[in-house]
C-alpha cells in the first residue's frame, strides 16, 4: 500500500499572507507599523496621509536616516531586521519594531511604493512591490528620509477586505493608533491628513502640550502631574482629577519604554488609587509613561506588542498605585491643612514624680438597652417594623397570581417608595417592581426623542453667557457633522475655529457647567458601542442623548415625580430594558419576602 503524504510546505506568498493576518488585520495596524518604523529611523517629523480610511491609500513620510539600495529591497523580506542578532537581544529591546515582519506583511496584501534616500548618498531608491513580488527598483532623486505608500490594502485578500467596517469606524481606529503613538513621543512632530483634510498638526513639545493638542486645551486644568522614580521603575505622566471622571475608559493610556501597552493589573493599580473618589461606573483619565529595565520585561508575546510580561509585577502594581495616590493627595484640599503641631499641643515634659490621674467614665447604672426610655427611642425601635408594614400595605391590594402587565399599574393613585435615592418601588399584580430610576428615565427619554416630530422634540433655553467648548481635531470634525442633528433637541452650537465651538442654547434645565463633559461623552458614545448598537445615526444620537440627560443615581424624587416616571416607563413598548440593553425593572415576588 502506497503511503499517503498529506503535509506540504506552504508557498512563500501564502505564508506571507497568513503572517500578514497576525500583524495587519485592518488599516490601523498598518499605520502602527509604519509610524513605528519611522520613529526607529530617528525621524523628527512624520506625516501620515490616508484616503478612504486607509482602503485606498496609507502613506507615511519621515525625515529619518533613510535606507541604502540593498536595504530598501531587503526590508520586504520576512524576519529581515536590523535590531535582533541573537536570542538574548529580545531582552534588551530599545526600539519600537524588531521582528522584521511589518513591511513583509504589508507588502503581501497591498501594492507598496517605497521611496528612500540614505543620508550621505547622492540619489535615493524607489522600490515597487505588489503581493510580495517586486515589480521594479531604480535610483531616483528624492528627499532624505523615507516615504512608504500602501495602496489598495487587501487587494488580493478580498475576504479580509469585506470584513472592514465603514470608513468612519476604520478612521476612528487609525486615529486611536495615532494618539497612542504620538502621546508618548511628544518630542517628534506629527501631522495627520485624511482625504485632504488636516486633522492634526502636532508640534514637538512636552507631554502636557501633546495631550492638549490631541484632546483639547481644556485638559490642562483637569490633570495632576505624576512623577516617581525607584530602582525598579520610573513613572512620569498625568492623571485626571476625580471630578472629571467619565463613563467610559476612552482616555486611559499606559506606556512602557515608549510603547503603548494593555496590562489589566497596572491599569487596576491606577484605578485603585481613586478608591472612594469616583461615582459608580465612572473611570479616571490617565496618561502615564513607565521606564523599566528591558531585561525585566518581555514584549515578545504578541505580534502587536501591546501585551507584555514583567518580572516583578506585584511590586510595580504597588509602586504605581502609591505614586498615583500621592499625586491625588498632593493636589486635594487636604494639602491646604496645616500639619504643624498647634501651639496648644506643644506640651512640655511632666514634672519629676508626677502621676497623671486615671480617666473617669460616667455611666448610668440603671440603663437597660431593652427597655425604651424615651419617645425617640420607641420611634427608632418601631422604624423597621413600620417600613416592613409599608411594604406589605403596598402589596395587600394586589393578587400575586395575576401576570405582570403595564395596565395593572395606576401611577396617579399608587404610592411609590424611593430606596437609596436610586430605586423606585411600586406594587404590581405579581409582586413589587423595583425600578432603576436612571435606566427607566433613559428608556423614556430615548422613546420620546425617537418618536417625537423633529420640530417639537425639545424646548430650548438661551444661555445668558455663551459657553466655549474645545475638542480634538477629529472630535471637532465629528461634532461639526452632528450639529444639524443636535439642533432639534434644543442645542444651538456654532463653530468658532477648527477645534472650538460656542454653545448659545441648550435644552431646558440643562446645566451649563456640564456642557463640555456632556459633549465629550456624547461623542465618545457615538463613536463607540452606542453607534454600533443601532442601525442609523439618528437612533445612535438619541441613545447617547438619553444616556447623558437621564437623572442620576442619588437624585431624590418627589411622589409626583416618581409616579410620572413610572407611568411614562410603562407606556414604553420596551419598558423592561434601557436603550443600552440593561434591565430597568426587577420583580420581587411575595414568597421571596416571606423567606
Coordinates of N, CA and C in Angstrom, one line a residue, residues 418-569:
X418 N -39.0 55.4 47.3 CA -37.7 55.6 46.7 C -36.6 55.0 47.7
X419 N -35.8 54.1 47.2 CA -34.8 53.5 48.0 C -33.4 54.0 47.6
X420 N -32.6 54.5 48.6 CA -31.3 55.0 48.4 C -31.2 56.0 47.3
X421 N -32.3 56.7 47.1 CA -32.3 57.8 46.0 C -31.9 57.2 44.7
X422 N -32.1 55.9 44.5 CA -31.7 55.3 43.2 C -32.8 54.4 42.6
X423 N -33.6 53.8 43.5 CA -34.6 52.8 43.0 C -36.0 53.3 43.4
X424 N -37.0 53.0 42.6 CA -38.4 53.3 42.8 C -39.1 52.0 43.0
X425 N -39.8 51.8 44.2 CA -40.5 50.6 44.5 C -42.0 50.9 44.3
X426 N -42.7 50.1 43.6 CA -44.2 50.2 43.4 C -44.8 48.9 43.2
X427 N -46.1 48.7 43.6 CA -46.7 47.4 43.5 C -47.2 47.0 42.1
X428 N -47.1 45.8 41.8 CA -47.7 45.2 40.6 C -48.6 44.0 41.0
X429 N -49.3 43.5 40.1 CA -50.2 42.4 40.5 C -49.4 41.1 40.8
X430 N -48.2 41.1 40.4 CA -47.4 39.9 40.7 C -46.3 40.1 41.7
X431 N -46.3 41.2 42.4 CA -45.3 41.5 43.4 C -44.9 42.9 43.4
X432 N -43.7 43.2 43.9 CA -43.1 44.6 43.9 C -42.2 44.8 42.7
X433 N -42.4 45.9 42.1 CA -41.5 46.3 41.0 C -40.4 47.2 41.5
X434 N -39.2 46.9 41.4 CA -38.0 47.7 41.8 C -37.4 48.3 40.6
X435 N -37.5 49.6 40.4 CA -37.2 50.2 39.1 C -35.9 51.1 39.3
X436 N -35.0 50.9 38.4 CA -33.8 51.7 38.4 C -34.1 53.0 37.7
X437 N -34.1 54.1 38.5 CA -34.6 55.4 38.0 C -33.8 55.9 36.9
X438 N -32.5 55.7 36.9 CA -31.7 56.2 35.8 C -32.0 55.5 34.5
X439 N -32.0 54.2 34.5 CA -32.3 53.4 33.3 C -33.7 53.6 32.8
X440 N -34.6 53.7 33.8 CA -36.0 54.0 33.4 C -36.1 55.3 32.7
X441 N -35.5 56.4 33.2 CA -35.6 57.7 32.6 C -34.9 57.6 31.2
X442 N -33.8 56.9 31.1 CA -33.1 56.7 29.9 C -34.0 56.1 28.8
X443 N -34.8 55.1 29.2 CA -35.7 54.5 28.2 C -36.8 55.5 27.8
X444 N -37.3 56.2 28.8 CA -38.4 57.2 28.5 C -37.9 58.3 27.6
X445 N -36.7 58.8 27.9 CA -36.2 59.9 27.0 C -35.9 59.4 25.6
X446 N -35.3 58.2 25.5 CA -35.0 57.6 24.2 C -36.3 57.5 23.3
X447 N -37.3 56.9 23.9 CA -38.6 56.7 23.2 C -39.1 58.1 22.7
X448 N -39.1 59.1 23.6 CA -39.6 60.4 23.3 C -38.8 61.0 22.2
X449 N -37.5 60.9 22.3 CA -36.6 61.5 21.3 C -36.8 60.9 19.9
X450 N -37.0 59.6 19.9 CA -37.1 58.9 18.6 C -38.5 58.9 18.0
X451 N -39.5 59.1 18.8 CA -40.9 59.1 18.3 C -41.4 60.5 18.0
X452 N -40.9 61.5 18.7 CA -41.4 62.8 18.5 C -41.1 63.4 17.2
X453 N -41.9 64.3 16.7 CA -41.6 65.1 15.5 C -40.4 66.0 15.7
X454 N -39.4 66.0 14.8 CA -38.2 66.7 15.0 C -38.4 68.2 15.3
X455 N -39.4 68.7 14.8 CA -39.6 70.2 15.1 C -40.2 70.5 16.5
X456 N -40.6 69.4 17.2 CA -41.2 69.7 18.5 C -40.5 68.8 19.6
X457 N -39.3 68.3 19.3 CA -38.7 67.4 20.2 C -38.4 68.0 21.5
X458 N -37.8 69.2 21.5 CA -37.4 69.8 22.8 C -37.5 71.3 22.7
X459 N -37.8 71.9 23.9 CA -37.7 73.3 24.0 C -36.3 73.7 24.4
X460 N -36.0 75.0 24.0 CA -34.6 75.4 24.1 C -34.6 76.6 25.1
X461 N -33.5 76.8 25.8 CA -33.2 78.0 26.6 C -32.0 78.7 26.2
X462 N -32.0 79.9 25.9 CA -30.9 80.7 25.5 C -30.0 81.0 26.7
X463 N -28.7 80.8 26.6 CA -27.8 81.0 27.7 C -27.5 82.5 27.8
X464 N -27.4 82.9 29.1 CA -27.1 84.3 29.3 C -25.6 84.6 28.9
X465 N -24.8 83.6 29.2 CA -23.4 83.7 28.8 C -23.0 82.5 28.0
X466 N -22.8 82.7 26.7 CA -22.4 81.5 25.8 C -21.2 80.8 26.4
X467 N -21.1 79.5 26.1 CA -20.1 78.6 26.6 C -19.2 78.1 25.5
X468 N -17.9 78.3 25.6 CA -17.0 77.8 24.6 C -16.5 76.4 25.0
X469 N -16.5 75.5 24.0 CA -16.1 74.1 24.2 C -15.0 73.8 23.2
X470 N -13.9 73.1 23.6 CA -12.8 72.8 22.7 C -12.7 71.3 22.6
X471 N -12.3 70.8 21.4 CA -12.2 69.3 21.2 C -11.0 69.0 20.4
X472 N -10.6 67.7 20.3 CA -9.6 67.3 19.4 C -10.0 67.5 18.0
X473 N -9.1 67.6 17.0 CA -9.5 67.9 15.6 C -10.5 66.8 15.1
X474 N -10.3 65.5 15.4 CA -11.2 64.5 14.9 C -12.6 64.6 15.6
X475 N -12.6 64.9 16.9 CA -13.9 65.1 17.6 C -14.6 66.3 17.1
X476 N -13.8 67.4 16.8 CA -14.4 68.6 16.3 C -15.0 68.4 14.9
X477 N -14.4 67.6 14.1 CA -14.9 67.3 12.8 C -16.2 66.5 12.9
X478 N -16.3 65.5 13.9 CA -17.5 64.7 14.1 C -18.6 65.6 14.6
X479 N -18.3 66.5 15.6 CA -19.3 67.4 16.2 C -19.9 68.3 15.1
X480 N -19.0 68.9 14.3 CA -19.5 69.7 13.2 C -20.5 69.0 12.3
X481 N -20.2 67.7 12.1 CA -21.1 66.9 11.2 C -22.4 66.6 11.9
X482 N -22.4 66.6 13.3 CA -23.6 66.3 14.0 C -24.5 67.5 14.4
X483 N -23.9 68.7 14.2 CA -24.6 69.9 14.6 C -26.1 70.0 14.1
X484 N -26.4 69.7 12.8 CA -27.8 69.8 12.3 C -28.6 68.8 13.1
X485 N -28.1 67.6 13.5 CA -28.8 66.6 14.2 C -29.1 67.0 15.6
X486 N -28.2 67.8 16.2 CA -28.4 68.3 17.6 C -29.4 69.4 17.7
X487 N -29.6 70.2 16.7 CA -30.4 71.4 16.7 C -31.9 71.1 17.2
X488 N -32.5 70.1 16.6 CA -33.9 69.8 17.0 C -34.1 69.4 18.5
X489 N -33.0 69.0 19.1 CA -33.1 68.6 20.5 C -32.9 69.8 21.5
X490 N -32.7 71.0 21.0 CA -32.6 72.2 21.8 C -31.3 72.8 21.9
X491 N -30.3 72.3 21.2 CA -28.9 72.8 21.2 C -28.7 73.8 20.1
X492 N -28.1 75.0 20.4 CA -27.7 75.9 19.4 C -26.2 76.0 19.6
X493 N -25.4 75.5 18.6 CA -24.0 75.4 18.7 C -23.4 75.9 17.4
X494 N -22.4 76.8 17.5 CA -21.8 77.4 16.3 C -20.3 77.1 16.3
X495 N -19.7 77.1 15.1 CA -18.2 76.9 15.0 C -17.5 78.2 15.2
X496 N -16.5 78.2 16.1 CA -15.6 79.4 16.3 C -14.3 79.2 15.6
X497 N -13.8 78.0 15.6 CA -12.5 77.7 14.9 C -12.5 76.2 14.6
X498 N -11.4 75.7 14.1 CA -11.3 74.3 13.7 C -11.6 73.4 14.8
X499 N -11.3 73.8 16.1 CA -11.5 72.9 17.2 C -12.3 73.5 18.4
X500 N -12.8 74.7 18.2 CA -13.6 75.4 19.3 C -15.0 75.7 18.8
X501 N -16.0 75.5 19.6 CA -17.4 75.7 19.3 C -18.0 76.6 20.5
X502 N -19.0 77.4 20.1 CA -19.7 78.2 21.1 C -21.1 77.7 21.2
X503 N -21.6 77.4 22.5 CA -22.9 76.9 22.7 C -23.7 78.1 23.2
X504 N -24.8 78.5 22.5 CA -25.6 79.6 22.9 C -27.0 79.2 23.4
X505 N -27.4 78.0 23.3 CA -28.7 77.5 23.8 C -28.6 76.0 24.1
X506 N -29.3 75.6 25.1 CA -29.4 74.1 25.4 C -30.8 73.8 25.7
X507 N -31.1 72.5 25.9 CA -32.5 72.1 26.3 C -32.8 72.7 27.7
X508 N -34.0 72.8 28.0 CA -34.5 73.4 29.2 C -33.9 72.6 30.4
X509 N -33.5 73.3 31.4 CA -33.0 72.7 32.7 C -31.6 72.1 32.5
X510 N -31.0 72.3 31.4 CA -29.7 71.7 31.2 C -28.6 72.5 31.9
X511 N -27.7 71.9 32.6 CA -26.7 72.6 33.4 C -25.5 73.0 32.5
X512 N -25.3 74.3 32.5 CA -24.2 74.9 31.6 C -22.8 74.3 32.0
X513 N -22.6 74.1 33.3 CA -21.3 73.6 33.7 C -21.0 72.2 33.2
X514 N -22.0 71.5 32.8 CA -21.7 70.1 32.3 C -21.6 70.0 30.8
X515 N -21.6 71.2 30.1 CA -21.7 71.1 28.6 C -20.5 70.4 28.0
X516 N -19.2 70.8 28.4 CA -18.1 70.2 27.9 C -18.0 68.7 28.1
X517 N -18.3 68.3 29.4 CA -18.3 66.9 29.7 C -19.4 66.2 29.0
X518 N -20.6 66.8 28.9 CA -21.7 66.2 28.1 C -21.3 65.9 26.7
X519 N -20.8 66.9 26.0 CA -20.5 66.8 24.6 C -19.4 65.8 24.4
X520 N -18.4 65.8 25.3 CA -17.3 64.8 25.2 C -17.8 63.4 25.3
X521 N -18.7 63.2 26.3 CA -19.2 61.8 26.5 C -20.2 61.4 25.3
X522 N -20.9 62.4 24.8 CA -21.8 62.1 23.7 C -21.0 61.6 22.5
X523 N -19.9 62.3 22.2 CA -19.1 61.9 21.1 C -18.4 60.6 21.3
X524 N -18.0 60.3 22.5 CA -17.4 59.0 22.8 C -18.4 57.9 22.7
X525 N -19.7 58.1 23.1 CA -20.7 57.2 22.9 C -21.0 56.9 21.5
X526 N -21.1 58.0 20.7 CA -21.4 58.0 19.3 C -20.4 57.2 18.5
X527 N -19.1 57.4 18.9 CA -18.0 56.7 18.2 C -17.9 55.2 18.6
X528 N -18.4 54.9 19.8 CA -18.2 53.6 20.4 C -19.3 52.7 20.2
X529 N -19.6 51.9 21.3 CA -20.6 50.9 21.2 C -22.0 51.4 20.9
X530 N -22.3 52.6 21.3 CA -23.7 53.1 21.1 C -23.9 53.2 19.6
X531 N -22.9 53.7 18.8 CA -23.1 53.8 17.4 C -23.3 52.4 16.7
X532 N -22.6 51.4 17.3 CA -22.6 50.1 16.7 C -23.9 49.4 17.0
X533 N -24.6 49.8 18.1 CA -25.8 49.1 18.5 C -27.0 49.4 17.7
X534 N -27.0 50.6 17.0 CA -28.2 51.0 16.3 C -28.0 51.1 14.8
X535 N -29.0 51.0 14.1 CA -28.9 50.9 12.6 C -28.7 52.2 11.9
X536 N -29.1 53.3 12.5 CA -29.0 54.6 11.9 C -28.4 55.7 12.8
X537 N -28.0 56.7 12.3 CA -27.3 57.8 13.0 C -28.3 58.5 14.0
X538 N -29.5 58.7 13.6 CA -30.5 59.4 14.5 C -30.7 58.6 15.7
X539 N -30.9 57.3 15.6 CA -31.1 56.4 16.8 C -29.9 56.4 17.7
X540 N -28.7 56.4 17.1 CA -27.4 56.4 17.9 C -27.3 57.7 18.7
X541 N -27.6 58.8 18.0 CA -27.6 60.1 18.7 C -28.6 60.2 19.8
X542 N -29.8 59.7 19.6 CA -30.9 59.7 20.6 C -30.4 58.9 21.8
X543 N -29.8 57.7 21.6 CA -29.4 56.8 22.7 C -28.3 57.6 23.5
X544 N -27.4 58.2 22.9 CA -26.4 59.0 23.6 C -27.0 60.1 24.4
X545 N -27.9 60.9 23.7 CA -28.5 62.0 24.4 C -29.3 61.5 25.6
X546 N -30.1 60.4 25.4 CA -30.9 59.9 26.5 C -30.0 59.5 27.7
X547 N -28.9 58.9 27.4 CA -28.0 58.4 28.5 C -27.4 59.6 29.2
X548 N -27.0 60.7 28.5 CA -26.4 61.8 29.2 C -27.5 62.7 29.9
X549 N -28.7 62.7 29.5 CA -29.7 63.6 30.1 C -30.5 62.9 31.1
X550 N -30.4 61.6 31.3 CA -31.2 60.9 32.3 C -30.8 61.3 33.7
X551 N -31.7 61.2 34.7 CA -31.4 61.6 36.1 C -30.4 60.5 36.6
X552 N -29.6 61.0 37.5 CA -28.5 60.2 38.0 C -28.9 59.5 39.3
X553 N -28.3 58.4 39.7 CA -28.5 57.8 41.0 C -28.1 58.8 42.1
X554 N -28.9 58.8 43.1 CA -28.6 59.8 44.2 C -29.5 61.0 44.1
X555 N -30.4 61.1 43.1 CA -31.3 62.2 42.9 C -32.6 61.9 43.6
X556 N -32.9 62.7 44.7 CA -34.2 62.5 45.3 C -35.4 62.9 44.4
X557 N -36.5 62.1 44.5 CA -37.6 62.4 43.7 C -38.9 62.6 44.5
X558 N -39.7 63.5 44.2 CA -41.0 63.6 44.9 C -41.9 62.5 44.5
X559 N -43.0 62.3 45.3 CA -44.0 61.3 45.0 C -44.6 61.5 43.6
X560 N -44.9 62.8 43.2 CA -45.4 63.0 41.9 C -44.4 62.7 40.8
X561 N -43.1 63.0 41.0 CA -42.1 62.7 40.0 C -41.9 61.2 39.8
X562 N -42.0 60.5 40.9 CA -41.8 59.0 40.8 C -43.0 58.4 40.1
X563 N -44.2 58.9 40.4 CA -45.4 58.3 39.7 C -45.4 58.6 38.2
X564 N -45.0 59.9 37.9 CA -44.9 60.2 36.5 C -43.9 59.4 35.7
X565 N -42.7 59.2 36.3 CA -41.7 58.4 35.7 C -42.2 57.0 35.5
X566 N -42.8 56.4 36.5 CA -43.3 55.0 36.4 C -44.4 54.9 35.3
X567 N -45.3 55.9 35.2 CA -46.3 55.9 34.2 C -45.7 56.0 32.8
X568 N -44.7 56.9 32.7 CA -44.0 57.1 31.4 C -43.3 55.8 31.0
X569 N -42.7 55.2 31.9 CA -41.9 53.9 31.6 C -42.9 52.8 31.1

